[in-house]
XYZ file of C-alpha atoms in Angstrom:
771
model
C -0.001 0.000 0.001
C 1.329 3.457 -0.862
C 1.517 6.147 1.711
C -0.010 9.381 0.358
C 2.081 12.532 0.583
C 1.200 15.312 2.973
C 1.319 18.761 1.368
C 0.506 22.074 3.014
C -0.441 20.790 6.454
C -2.435 17.914 7.876
C -4.854 16.023 5.679
C -7.509 13.484 6.605
C -8.412 10.561 4.278
C -11.946 9.247 4.762
C -13.173 6.584 2.372
C -11.225 8.049 -0.523
C -11.954 11.749 0.129
C -9.033 13.877 1.282
C -9.821 16.928 3.369
C -7.386 19.826 3.577
C -7.229 22.425 6.302
C -9.828 24.547 4.573
C -12.259 21.636 4.497
C -12.156 21.131 8.237
C -14.873 23.797 8.600
C -17.216 21.524 6.649
C -16.418 18.627 8.994
C -17.013 20.832 12.031
C -20.360 22.013 10.667
C -21.514 18.466 9.907
C -20.402 17.282 13.337
C -22.170 20.138 15.123
C -25.430 19.335 13.347
C -25.316 15.830 14.813
C -24.958 16.943 18.442
C -28.743 17.100 18.875
C -28.513 20.567 20.492
C -30.591 22.390 17.879
C -33.399 23.371 20.290
C -31.393 23.268 23.526
C -30.565 26.500 25.343
C -28.865 27.444 28.593
C -32.329 27.876 30.125
C -33.507 24.587 28.585
C -30.399 22.352 28.554
C -30.265 18.837 27.174
C -29.918 16.036 29.749
C -26.334 14.913 29.193
C -26.102 12.134 31.773
C -25.973 11.210 35.427
C -23.743 9.559 37.983
C -24.494 7.772 41.244
C -21.757 7.472 43.820
C -21.459 6.218 47.372
C -20.565 8.375 50.317
C -19.208 5.138 51.768
C -19.289 1.923 49.725
C -21.749 -0.669 51.118
C -20.101 -3.868 52.416
C -22.547 -6.173 50.594
C -23.326 -6.346 46.844
C -22.299 -2.759 46.131
C -22.103 -3.353 42.351
C -25.541 -4.960 42.132
C -27.026 -2.212 44.313
C -25.536 0.481 42.070
C -26.985 -1.186 38.960
C -30.408 -1.225 40.639
C -30.126 2.454 41.530
C -29.166 3.368 37.954
C -32.448 1.857 36.746
C -34.332 4.362 38.917
C -33.163 7.393 36.925
C -35.818 8.064 34.282
C -36.081 9.476 31.738
C -32.655 8.344 30.614
C -30.408 10.629 28.543
C -30.223 10.197 24.781
C -27.556 7.824 23.536
C -24.489 9.530 22.152
C -21.461 8.429 20.152
C -18.344 10.532 20.675
C -20.549 13.461 21.625
C -22.798 12.978 18.591
C -26.526 12.237 18.939
C -27.538 11.304 15.381
C -30.981 9.991 16.325
C -31.823 13.247 18.146
C -30.499 15.252 15.206
C -32.721 13.271 12.852
C -35.740 13.864 15.090
C -35.044 17.614 15.148
C -34.614 17.767 11.367
C -37.955 16.157 10.522
C -41.182 18.133 10.497
C -44.030 16.897 12.656
C -45.884 14.172 10.672
C -49.586 14.589 10.079
C -50.265 10.915 10.739
C -48.765 8.342 13.082
C -47.509 6.326 10.155
C -45.558 6.797 6.969
C -41.943 7.612 6.231
C -41.845 10.910 8.135
C -43.217 9.300 11.301
C -40.758 6.429 10.910
C -37.781 8.779 10.572
C -38.841 11.134 13.372
C -40.054 8.713 16.040
C -38.833 5.222 15.155
C -35.337 5.864 13.861
C -35.016 9.270 15.474
C -35.536 9.867 19.179
C -36.975 12.969 20.902
C -34.435 15.013 22.884
C -34.523 14.550 26.651
C -34.253 17.910 28.408
C -32.952 18.318 31.918
C -36.153 19.913 33.233
C -37.994 16.644 32.476
C -35.980 14.915 35.203
C -37.941 14.666 38.522
C -34.869 15.189 40.710
C -36.589 15.007 44.094
C -38.686 11.962 43.175
C -35.582 10.138 41.977
C -33.814 11.102 45.203
C -36.636 9.559 47.259
C -36.671 6.456 45.055
C -32.932 5.918 45.625
C -33.500 5.986 49.373
C -36.409 3.564 48.990
C -34.293 1.087 47.015
C -31.590 1.103 49.686
C -34.234 0.630 52.390
C -35.394 -2.426 50.472
C -31.823 -3.716 50.704
C -31.807 -3.423 54.482
C -30.175 0.002 54.728
C -33.058 1.482 56.714
C -31.212 4.713 57.599
C -30.089 5.546 54.032
C -30.149 9.068 52.637
C -29.396 10.702 49.289
C -28.526 14.135 47.896
C -27.762 15.495 44.446
C -25.789 18.211 42.689
C -26.310 19.612 39.180
C -23.513 20.350 36.711
C -24.791 22.949 34.220
C -22.506 23.609 31.257
C -23.928 25.737 28.461
C -26.674 23.831 26.682
C -25.947 20.611 28.551
C -26.648 19.584 32.146
C -25.932 16.491 34.201
C -26.652 15.397 37.759
C -24.705 13.475 40.382
C -26.477 11.643 43.201
C -24.582 10.812 46.384
C -26.079 7.967 48.428
C -25.204 7.524 52.109
C -25.820 4.176 53.796
C -25.102 2.538 57.125
C -24.550 -1.120 57.933
C -27.532 -3.173 56.638
C -29.919 -5.118 58.823
C -29.150 -8.846 58.728
C -31.684 -11.667 58.782
C -31.577 -13.362 62.185
C -34.154 -16.096 61.551
C -36.436 -17.401 58.799
C -39.730 -19.086 59.637
C -41.585 -20.934 56.894
C -45.338 -21.507 57.301
C -46.319 -23.706 60.239
C -44.857 -27.218 60.412
C -47.352 -28.177 63.127
C -50.382 -27.063 61.126
C -52.024 -28.458 58.004
C -52.813 -27.394 54.467
C -50.764 -24.744 52.731
C -48.818 -23.652 55.829
C -47.472 -27.148 56.357
C -46.445 -27.361 52.674
C -44.637 -24.003 52.900
C -42.561 -25.382 55.770
C -41.165 -28.158 53.535
C -39.551 -25.672 51.102
C -37.125 -23.878 53.388
C -34.123 -25.439 51.627
C -35.263 -23.981 48.303
C -34.848 -20.376 49.437
C -32.136 -18.117 48.010
C -32.426 -16.045 51.197
C -30.369 -17.445 54.070
C -29.921 -16.511 57.717
C -27.114 -14.028 58.263
C -27.582 -12.384 54.851
C -28.626 -8.729 54.490
C -32.355 -8.070 54.332
C -33.323 -7.765 50.636
C -36.969 -7.173 49.787
C -36.630 -8.008 46.063
C -34.957 -11.336 46.812
C -37.635 -12.171 49.364
C -40.282 -11.415 46.716
C -38.500 -13.719 44.247
C -38.431 -16.462 46.888
C -42.139 -15.957 47.559
C -42.936 -16.385 43.837
C -40.739 -19.481 43.628
C -42.373 -21.059 46.703
C -45.871 -20.280 45.374
C -45.042 -21.930 42.035
C -43.701 -25.044 43.749
C -46.782 -25.279 45.907
C -48.939 -24.985 42.785
C -46.945 -27.883 41.339
C -48.285 -29.957 44.212
C -51.954 -29.261 43.479
C -52.806 -25.782 44.775
C -54.254 -24.556 41.484
C -55.718 -21.234 42.654
C -52.831 -20.116 44.868
C -50.891 -17.091 43.655
C -47.711 -15.388 44.970
C -49.790 -12.468 46.286
C -51.607 -14.926 48.568
C -48.374 -15.392 50.511
C -46.814 -12.663 52.629
C -43.518 -12.082 54.422
C -44.061 -10.861 58.002
C -41.037 -8.776 58.980
C -39.997 -7.966 62.556
C -37.371 -5.211 62.851
C -37.815 -4.709 66.612
C -35.406 -7.462 67.653
C -32.530 -4.932 67.828
C -28.851 -5.156 66.940
C -29.504 -4.364 63.253
C -31.240 -7.716 62.900
C -34.610 -8.749 61.485
C -36.799 -11.850 61.662
C -38.896 -12.881 58.603
C -41.847 -15.269 58.440
C -43.512 -16.535 55.233
C -47.148 -17.517 55.647
C -50.523 -17.485 53.903
C -52.075 -14.038 53.894
C -54.939 -13.602 56.354
C -58.326 -13.677 54.648
C -57.214 -15.986 51.826
C -60.271 -17.930 50.584
C -60.765 -21.661 51.131
C -60.580 -22.272 47.352
C -56.941 -21.133 47.426
C -56.062 -23.201 50.476
C -56.998 -26.625 49.082
C -55.215 -28.873 46.526
C -56.959 -29.936 43.312
C -57.004 -33.251 41.461
C -57.306 -33.717 37.712
C -60.559 -35.374 36.633
C -60.824 -35.797 32.868
C -58.299 -34.696 30.223
C -59.625 -33.747 26.791
C -57.182 -33.138 23.932
C -58.419 -31.335 20.809
C -55.609 -32.020 18.361
C -56.793 -29.941 15.375
C -59.387 -27.464 16.523
C -61.464 -25.680 13.882
C -63.858 -22.836 14.727
C -66.331 -23.760 11.988
C -66.304 -27.535 11.574
C -67.778 -29.717 14.337
C -65.762 -32.604 15.857
C -65.510 -35.564 13.485
C -64.172 -38.219 15.803
C -63.207 -38.922 19.416
C -61.233 -41.783 20.933
C -59.742 -42.686 24.319
C -55.917 -42.635 24.192
C -53.810 -43.215 27.317
C -56.768 -42.319 29.602
C -57.306 -39.073 27.640
C -60.205 -38.236 25.339
C -58.739 -37.264 21.951
C -61.067 -35.162 19.771
C -60.412 -34.487 16.085
C -62.045 -31.818 13.894
C -59.960 -32.253 10.722
C -58.454 -35.742 11.175
C -54.978 -34.267 10.603
C -52.796 -36.090 13.147
C -52.481 -39.552 14.552
C -53.690 -39.240 18.174
C -50.477 -40.541 19.741
C -48.477 -37.839 17.921
C -50.250 -35.267 20.107
C -50.918 -37.171 23.324
C -47.263 -38.054 23.843
C -46.714 -34.327 24.466
C -49.513 -34.030 27.028
C -48.117 -34.538 30.544
C -51.407 -33.933 32.387
C -52.987 -37.204 33.497
C -56.342 -38.007 35.145
C -56.008 -38.706 38.861
C -52.814 -36.642 39.264
C -52.642 -33.522 41.373
C -52.742 -30.304 39.395
C -49.195 -29.236 38.441
C -48.146 -25.848 37.045
C -44.905 -27.387 35.797
C -46.655 -30.129 33.836
C -49.031 -27.581 32.307
C -46.160 -25.368 31.139
C -44.200 -28.397 29.892
C -47.205 -29.464 27.807
C -47.505 -26.038 26.166
C -43.781 -25.762 25.427
C -43.509 -29.285 24.027
C -46.482 -29.009 21.693
C -45.484 -25.504 20.593
C -42.014 -26.750 19.631
C -43.551 -28.947 16.890
C -43.701 -25.763 14.831
C -47.027 -26.645 13.156
C -49.532 -25.001 15.537
C -50.750 -21.412 15.547
C -51.851 -21.669 19.154
C -51.573 -24.106 22.077
C -53.944 -23.586 25.010
C -54.230 -25.483 28.309
C -57.441 -24.670 30.185
C -58.995 -26.001 33.392
C -62.683 -26.128 34.386
C -64.254 -26.779 37.790
C -66.294 -29.894 38.354
C -69.946 -29.134 39.060
C -70.181 -31.486 42.059
C -66.663 -31.816 43.537
C -65.104 -28.559 44.739
C -61.525 -29.944 44.553
C -61.728 -31.479 41.058
C -60.536 -29.926 37.778
C -61.128 -31.021 34.212
C -58.304 -30.203 31.752
C -58.637 -29.266 28.104
C -55.651 -29.056 25.744
C -56.643 -27.233 22.568
C -54.354 -26.989 19.525
C -55.064 -24.736 16.548
C -53.019 -25.955 13.556
C -51.445 -23.862 10.832
C -52.547 -24.495 7.250
C -51.199 -27.870 6.188
C -50.036 -26.789 2.714
C -48.320 -23.550 1.860
C -46.271 -22.008 -0.926
C -43.527 -19.521 -0.268
C -41.212 -17.361 -2.319
C -38.287 -15.074 -1.596
C -37.040 -12.404 -3.963
C -33.908 -10.740 -2.726
C -30.916 -8.708 -3.740
C -27.673 -9.659 -2.039
C -24.463 -7.703 -1.634
C -21.660 -9.964 -0.452
C -18.439 -9.033 1.274
C -16.507 -10.489 -1.677
C -17.804 -7.574 -3.796
C -20.348 -9.698 -5.659
C -23.933 -8.452 -5.794
C -27.079 -9.478 -7.605
C -30.678 -10.712 -7.407
C -31.840 -14.098 -6.159
C -35.110 -16.014 -6.174
C -36.335 -18.942 -4.098
C -39.697 -20.672 -4.486
C -40.883 -23.583 -2.411
C -43.643 -25.794 -1.088
C -44.257 -26.934 2.498
C -46.425 -29.768 3.842
C -46.760 -29.609 7.643
C -48.294 -33.053 8.117
C -46.904 -35.450 5.525
C -47.609 -38.748 7.332
C -50.158 -37.485 9.920
C -47.377 -37.246 12.504
C -46.629 -33.483 12.278
C -43.781 -34.200 9.842
C -42.748 -31.203 7.747
C -41.685 -31.643 4.129
C -40.048 -28.671 2.446
C -39.061 -28.545 -1.228
C -37.519 -25.460 -2.747
C -35.821 -24.278 -5.936
C -33.420 -21.374 -5.891
C -31.400 -19.363 -8.340
C -29.053 -16.404 -8.119
C -27.136 -14.198 -10.501
C -24.191 -12.106 -9.287
C -21.750 -9.688 -10.814
C -18.619 -8.261 -9.281
C -19.118 -4.543 -8.667
C -15.704 -3.634 -7.241
C -12.123 -4.760 -6.958
C -9.964 -6.618 -9.430
C -12.116 -8.419 -11.964
C -15.006 -5.951 -11.881
C -17.699 -7.203 -14.244
C -17.082 -10.905 -13.600
C -20.417 -12.750 -13.556
C -21.570 -15.843 -11.724
C -24.789 -17.755 -11.303
C -26.066 -20.453 -8.978
C -28.939 -22.939 -9.322
C -30.122 -25.424 -6.730
C -32.858 -27.713 -5.522
C -33.378 -28.974 -1.974
C -35.771 -31.297 -0.226
C -35.958 -31.699 3.534
C -38.092 -33.823 5.844
C -38.338 -33.010 9.553
C -39.771 -35.762 11.778
C -40.663 -34.808 15.390
C -39.160 -37.862 17.087
C -35.880 -39.771 17.317
C -36.079 -42.430 14.611
C -33.725 -45.378 15.271
C -32.404 -43.711 18.457
C -35.367 -43.521 20.864
C -33.139 -44.238 23.888
C -31.357 -40.851 23.804
C -32.256 -38.611 26.720
C -34.277 -35.512 25.763
C -35.965 -32.794 27.790
C -39.725 -32.964 28.271
C -40.201 -29.373 27.138
C -38.778 -29.657 23.627
C -39.446 -32.037 20.747
C -36.429 -33.947 19.362
C -36.187 -33.993 15.568
C -34.869 -36.328 12.919
C -33.893 -34.559 9.692
C -33.509 -35.957 6.188
C -32.008 -33.771 3.470
C -31.397 -34.134 -0.237
C -29.941 -31.462 -2.492
C -28.308 -30.606 -5.787
C -26.507 -27.395 -6.692
C -24.704 -25.846 -9.603
C -22.316 -22.896 -9.351
C -20.688 -21.263 -12.361
C -18.172 -18.436 -12.378
C -18.581 -17.487 -16.034
C -15.366 -17.837 -17.985
C -13.468 -19.449 -15.112
C -14.903 -22.592 -13.573
C -18.061 -24.504 -12.705
C -18.884 -26.680 -9.672
C -21.752 -29.085 -9.183
C -22.654 -30.789 -5.944
C -25.079 -33.420 -4.737
C -25.710 -34.287 -1.113
C -27.852 -36.438 1.149
C -27.890 -36.675 4.893
C -29.645 -37.771 8.055
C -29.263 -35.906 11.330
C -30.742 -35.423 14.778
C -31.236 -32.337 16.926
C -32.404 -32.477 20.507
C -32.122 -30.773 23.864
C -30.959 -32.721 26.884
C -32.168 -29.942 29.183
C -32.907 -26.231 28.888
C -29.172 -25.379 28.690
C -27.768 -28.242 26.606
C -28.167 -28.865 22.846
C -27.013 -31.799 20.731
C -26.658 -32.006 16.956
C -25.741 -35.410 15.493
C -25.061 -35.819 11.785
C -25.535 -39.562 11.563
C -24.820 -39.753 7.851
C -23.486 -37.256 5.338
C -22.875 -38.203 1.728
C -21.817 -35.533 -0.740
C -20.227 -35.396 -4.125
C -18.652 -32.243 -5.532
C -17.397 -32.126 -9.074
C -15.407 -29.501 -10.937
C -17.308 -30.043 -14.196
C -15.827 -27.082 -16.044
C -12.476 -25.287 -15.945
C -11.274 -22.608 -18.335
C -7.716 -22.611 -19.608
C -6.871 -19.851 -17.137
C -8.344 -21.783 -14.214
C -6.768 -25.054 -15.371
C -3.393 -23.339 -15.513
C -3.974 -22.006 -12.025
C -4.692 -25.532 -10.733
C -1.619 -26.924 -12.536
C 0.500 -24.349 -10.711
C -1.156 -25.249 -7.380
C -1.298 -29.067 -7.107
C -2.470 -29.008 -3.481
C -5.530 -26.955 -4.477
C -6.169 -29.244 -7.448
C -6.187 -32.258 -5.121
C -8.636 -30.484 -2.789
C -11.019 -30.108 -5.747
C -10.544 -33.637 -7.065
C -11.044 -35.540 -3.790
C -14.555 -34.388 -3.032
C -16.535 -37.590 -2.525
C -17.393 -37.467 1.186
C -18.984 -40.098 3.409
C -18.968 -39.293 7.091
C -20.722 -38.118 10.239
C -20.456 -35.232 12.692
C -21.511 -34.162 16.172
C -21.644 -30.923 18.137
C -22.363 -30.305 21.805
C -23.497 -26.867 22.982
C -24.042 -25.752 26.567
C -25.026 -22.408 28.051
C -24.457 -21.217 31.594
C -27.557 -19.005 31.443
C -30.073 -20.161 34.045
C -32.574 -17.287 34.014
C -33.554 -14.400 31.724
C -32.398 -11.784 34.231
C -28.840 -13.134 34.346
C -26.338 -10.416 33.430
C -23.492 -12.566 32.189
C -23.316 -16.029 30.714
C -21.118 -18.321 28.712
C -21.935 -20.527 25.717
C -19.464 -23.107 24.486
C -19.631 -25.536 21.597
C -17.457 -28.551 20.973
C -18.010 -29.912 17.494
C -16.344 -32.288 15.101
C -16.922 -34.169 11.914
C -15.105 -36.775 9.869
C -15.165 -38.311 6.455
C -14.087 -41.640 5.012
C -13.047 -43.459 8.178
C -15.836 -46.035 8.254
C -15.590 -46.438 4.479
C -11.831 -46.975 4.814
C -12.325 -49.734 7.375
C -14.802 -51.474 5.100
C -12.523 -51.071 2.077
C -9.553 -52.456 4.003
C -11.593 -55.503 5.007
C -12.725 -56.133 1.443
C -9.761 -55.017 -0.680
C -6.864 -55.435 1.712
C -4.041 -52.866 1.955
C -4.713 -49.467 0.417
C -3.570 -49.271 -3.239
C -1.335 -46.440 -4.375
C -4.234 -44.659 -6.068
C -6.323 -44.987 -2.866
C -9.637 -46.672 -2.114
C -12.628 -45.707 -4.213
C -16.399 -46.192 -4.326
C -18.180 -46.380 -7.667
C -14.881 -45.481 -9.280
C -14.518 -42.259 -7.277
C -11.809 -41.765 -4.691
C -13.309 -40.593 -1.406
C -11.865 -38.209 1.148
C -10.595 -39.180 4.562
C -10.177 -36.470 7.173
C -11.275 -35.266 10.607
C -12.210 -31.761 11.724
C -12.436 -30.275 15.236
C -14.425 -27.063 15.834
C -14.401 -25.764 19.433
C -15.899 -22.334 20.068
C -16.680 -20.226 23.136
C -18.901 -17.136 23.421
C -19.218 -14.724 26.342
C -22.048 -12.245 26.927
C -21.969 -9.513 29.574
C -24.744 -6.964 30.081
C -23.475 -3.457 30.735
C -25.396 -0.688 32.472
C -29.164 -0.484 32.606
C -30.146 0.366 29.007
C -29.702 -3.001 27.337
C -26.071 -2.545 26.367
C -23.931 -5.658 26.129
C -20.374 -6.766 25.503
C -20.245 -9.949 23.376
C -17.071 -11.879 22.612
C -16.239 -15.031 20.674
C -13.095 -17.119 20.337
C -12.795 -20.150 18.058
C -9.975 -22.462 17.048
C -10.710 -24.945 14.255
C -8.548 -27.626 12.705
C -8.855 -30.063 9.788
C -6.516 -32.988 9.240
C -6.301 -35.228 6.158
C -4.758 -38.701 6.273
C -5.110 -42.244 4.960
C -6.980 -42.058 1.691
C -6.364 -38.284 1.269
C -3.383 -35.980 1.143
C -5.444 -32.824 1.523
C -8.762 -31.822 3.070
C -11.597 -31.330 0.528
C -11.965 -27.731 -0.528
C -15.518 -27.462 0.828
C -14.267 -28.610 4.268
C -11.328 -26.213 4.520
C -11.572 -23.012 6.535
C -11.491 -19.418 5.347
C -11.450 -16.006 6.997
C -13.279 -12.816 6.110
C -16.940 -12.141 5.430
C -20.145 -11.181 7.218
C -19.703 -13.463 10.245
C -15.910 -13.536 10.374
C -13.346 -10.758 9.786
C -15.762 -8.100 8.587
C -13.093 -5.693 7.379
C -11.967 -8.194 4.724
C -13.736 -9.842 1.822
C -14.696 -13.487 2.223
C -11.756 -15.844 1.563
C -9.331 -12.927 1.195
C -7.183 -13.469 4.315
C -4.242 -15.849 4.575
C -3.215 -18.526 4.773
C -0.633 -17.017 7.114
C 1.298 -14.202 5.429
C 0.734 -15.584 1.933
C 0.227 -12.909 -0.724
C -2.291 -14.044 -3.327
C -1.925 -13.099 -6.971
C -4.580 -10.390 -7.189
C -4.779 -10.629 -10.965
C -6.678 -13.929 -10.981
C -9.239 -12.669 -8.427
C -10.265 -16.243 -7.650
C -9.958 -16.142 -3.855
C -9.684 -19.941 -4.017
C -6.136 -20.353 -2.748
C -6.793 -18.411 0.482
C -8.105 -21.296 2.570
C -6.415 -23.331 5.264
C -6.418 -26.351 7.543
C -6.256 -24.332 10.783
C -8.277 -21.293 11.796
C -8.161 -18.963 14.774
C -10.524 -16.068 15.246
C -11.518 -13.662 18.028
C -14.389 -11.168 17.858
C -15.472 -8.433 20.259
C -18.609 -6.294 20.086
C -20.112 -3.548 22.214
C -23.850 -3.605 21.441
C -26.175 -0.784 22.443
C -29.604 0.649 21.617
C -29.826 3.822 19.563
C -33.605 4.261 19.452
C -36.419 1.731 19.654
C -35.745 -1.198 17.343
C -32.591 0.447 16.008
C -29.486 -0.878 17.663
C -25.810 -0.415 16.970
C -22.438 -1.952 17.732
C -18.766 -1.089 17.794
C -16.698 -4.132 16.973
C -13.237 -5.504 16.289
C -12.154 -8.823 14.767
C -8.846 -10.657 14.606
C -7.850 -13.955 13.006
C -6.359 -15.914 10.130
C -6.090 -19.374 8.597
C -2.964 -21.504 8.129
C -1.774 -24.673 6.347
C -0.533 -27.676 8.285
C 1.914 -28.708 5.584
C 4.172 -26.396 3.605
C 2.899 -25.544 0.120
C 5.630 -24.083 -2.158
C 2.913 -22.354 -4.191
C 1.655 -20.528 -1.100
C 4.791 -19.309 0.702
C 4.200 -18.072 4.237
C 1.014 -20.110 4.565
C 2.298 -22.850 6.899
C 1.455 -22.620 10.594
C 4.333 -21.519 12.803
C 3.395 -20.932 16.426
C 6.159 -18.324 16.827
C 4.597 -16.175 14.108
C 0.886 -16.612 14.848
C 0.397 -13.286 16.643
C 2.299 -11.385 13.968
C 0.161 -12.959 11.218
C -3.233 -12.036 12.635
C -5.458 -9.845 10.501
C -7.279 -7.153 12.503
C -10.255 -4.962 11.616
C -12.738 -2.674 13.336
C -16.011 -1.057 12.454
C -19.473 0.183 13.273
C -22.722 -1.754 12.849
C -26.394 -0.843 12.556
C -28.956 -3.498 13.450
C -32.723 -3.333 12.971
C -34.129 -5.661 15.637
C -37.942 -5.866 15.899
C -37.472 -9.123 17.929
C -38.682 -11.203 14.965
C -35.732 -10.990 12.618
C -32.525 -8.964 12.813
C -31.257 -7.092 9.732
C -27.574 -6.259 10.187
C -25.378 -3.746 8.375
C -21.733 -3.743 9.468
C -19.273 -1.250 7.988
C -15.670 -2.308 8.688
C -12.151 -1.443 7.636
C -8.812 -3.263 8.059
C -6.346 -2.224 10.745
C -3.711 -4.886 10.209
C -2.924 -6.913 7.076
C -0.781 -10.059 7.353
C -0.001 -10.028 3.606
C 2.162 -6.903 4.046
C 5.859 -7.120 4.986
C 6.609 -7.861 8.638
C 6.930 -4.652 10.635
C 4.661 -2.734 8.256
C 1.367 -4.564 8.746
C -0.561 -1.935 10.729
C -2.328 0.226 8.150
C -3.809 3.115 10.153
C -2.190 5.659 7.852
C -2.181 3.516 4.711
C -5.852 3.709 3.731
C -6.293 3.568 -0.019
C -7.661 6.685 -1.670
C -10.572 4.729 -3.136
C -13.337 4.234 -0.570
C -14.248 0.721 -1.735
C -10.708 -0.389 -0.941
C -10.958 0.870 2.645
C -14.425 -0.158 3.769
C -16.413 -3.361 3.481
C -20.185 -3.203 3.911
C -21.598 -6.475 5.253
C -25.354 -7.010 4.923
C -26.699 -10.048 6.767
C -29.589 -11.522 8.709
C -29.047 -12.203 12.409
C -26.210 -11.369 14.764
C -22.713 -12.612 13.856
C -22.514 -14.649 17.084
């Protein structure tokens, strides 16, 4: 990369535009318009921010207490980025819309955000609320004061909270062990409490314990009991900064809430229709199964109903029934209702009602895609779905897809490519052949069958065709553990066309040619994923995945038994040599909530490896690893990094030789909300791929542990995400900071940005978060 000369003072290069000293006024004017201060004055300042500090740090859970206090301050100040408030500026720029819909309303109130002025802050009410929160944490003599920092058109406030030693819980009494009914049941749950003797008094934690105890009592039959029917009696008169607490049934609670209920009859309506009357009914496993449309075999539905006649009512079994049946993915609604018996006051009759989606549906997707490898173009997918193929809630999906792309930037601009494909998939909601595997009661295990054919053609260069078939399983062992087993994978990839230029390229790179030739794969794979997240309110959690797959090992054992020692040309099936390899794919992700406005730090580290042996000398091309792209190093085009410090010949523009056997990658994101559904992120990525064996045609590509750090590619960028909680549309704009293909010692490129903007920045458009 050339370093541009500096003439006549400092110059700033942004995306290909160079700004001289005289142009700085334009930058200043644009920046000032984004501060959001258009309507702010010294008499009506914008709320810049707040701080809460301790006069003396509490001895218990000071960090958690501070986070709770920060949530009290409302309204919250507008989000800002380096002093800029673009969403406020947008709101100020737009005229008031005549209707609460349309583009102007979207820009002003959905993307933009109204400015928050300091006078809108109820300072005294917030002060009292801070004291109240500390009282709830046992600091009964807490106090708070505030000071205002007024600077021009901005103002901020600092609250100072003073606390004394908290009151500690001296004793906990649960119900009445000598009594009967609900009080005696409460007494059996003392070990389930999060609150323990000797801990500081904490009203919120006591409320959480009350809800948990009420739910567990409801699991034992007390259908009408609710958390509000239980009450903590608190005695603060015992002295010595101590308090006694007693959980009991609230006085005046009705008899109907004090007695347990038994299930009488269970009726399951498997395919409810509002117009058609029931067509059939049958007793299945002591349940009455009613059918309106005769869509499903009764046992398909009843195996997900965990409510049985004669059992005590159970909240947990009711929720498990709803979650299990919902996870089939074929119902619009799943309802579990209970009705009183007309003669027995402690008897309930259960009804499970399922409203199915339409069995048959057609779907189509017309899209325009811009890829990080500078290819863009339209695509079309059309398909058919049957949600009940064999009356067992099986889902058959068949789709056809096509795409045309042209390269819009970089070397080879104007290169065209197209892709055609057909896929068929069958999803069966049970574990065929492997019914003994342990699965959670709240989620359906699935068996998947897949069949596909695809054709990819880079016009004037090469053409690939592929055919695949597979059988796999996905299931959850519990709410935090997922399994994915690829029991069988068979694929065949064929380089059916190669131009003279591409053929010459392969002749000069024999290792890459072998990776294209040995593409008959027979194997299996498995991945294990576990999350440490136990509840939705948890502020930090870890997710790790250990995955692996292999090809050719079982086939090699069979071939050795039939043919004897491996011939020089290798074992083959149907005249085609098959690949033999193993891949390992461990990955770990960390999520940490920050502050009180939904911000989060997310990080990912992965280290993947692929090893060829036996029947193969190289890993198939489709199983090798690459770096760059929308979910990888976002400041680099897909397949444009590595291996190692290898410098690819840019004139061929193939991006085929930049793959490797080993991959390391680390990603870091700070995610925050801008306004409503519009979220943003600041991110950085680092990583590369390497070869296990030296390839003379790719010098610098072999893995050397002493040079790994020096060969990492690094990028950074800013992302905009539209997240309506249904689907996330992500736009990440990134630029490289470090390039391993440059000479050692000159790989940081802060001041080497190319004068053409499309060489500096990569725009990644994708669906979903990168990790």
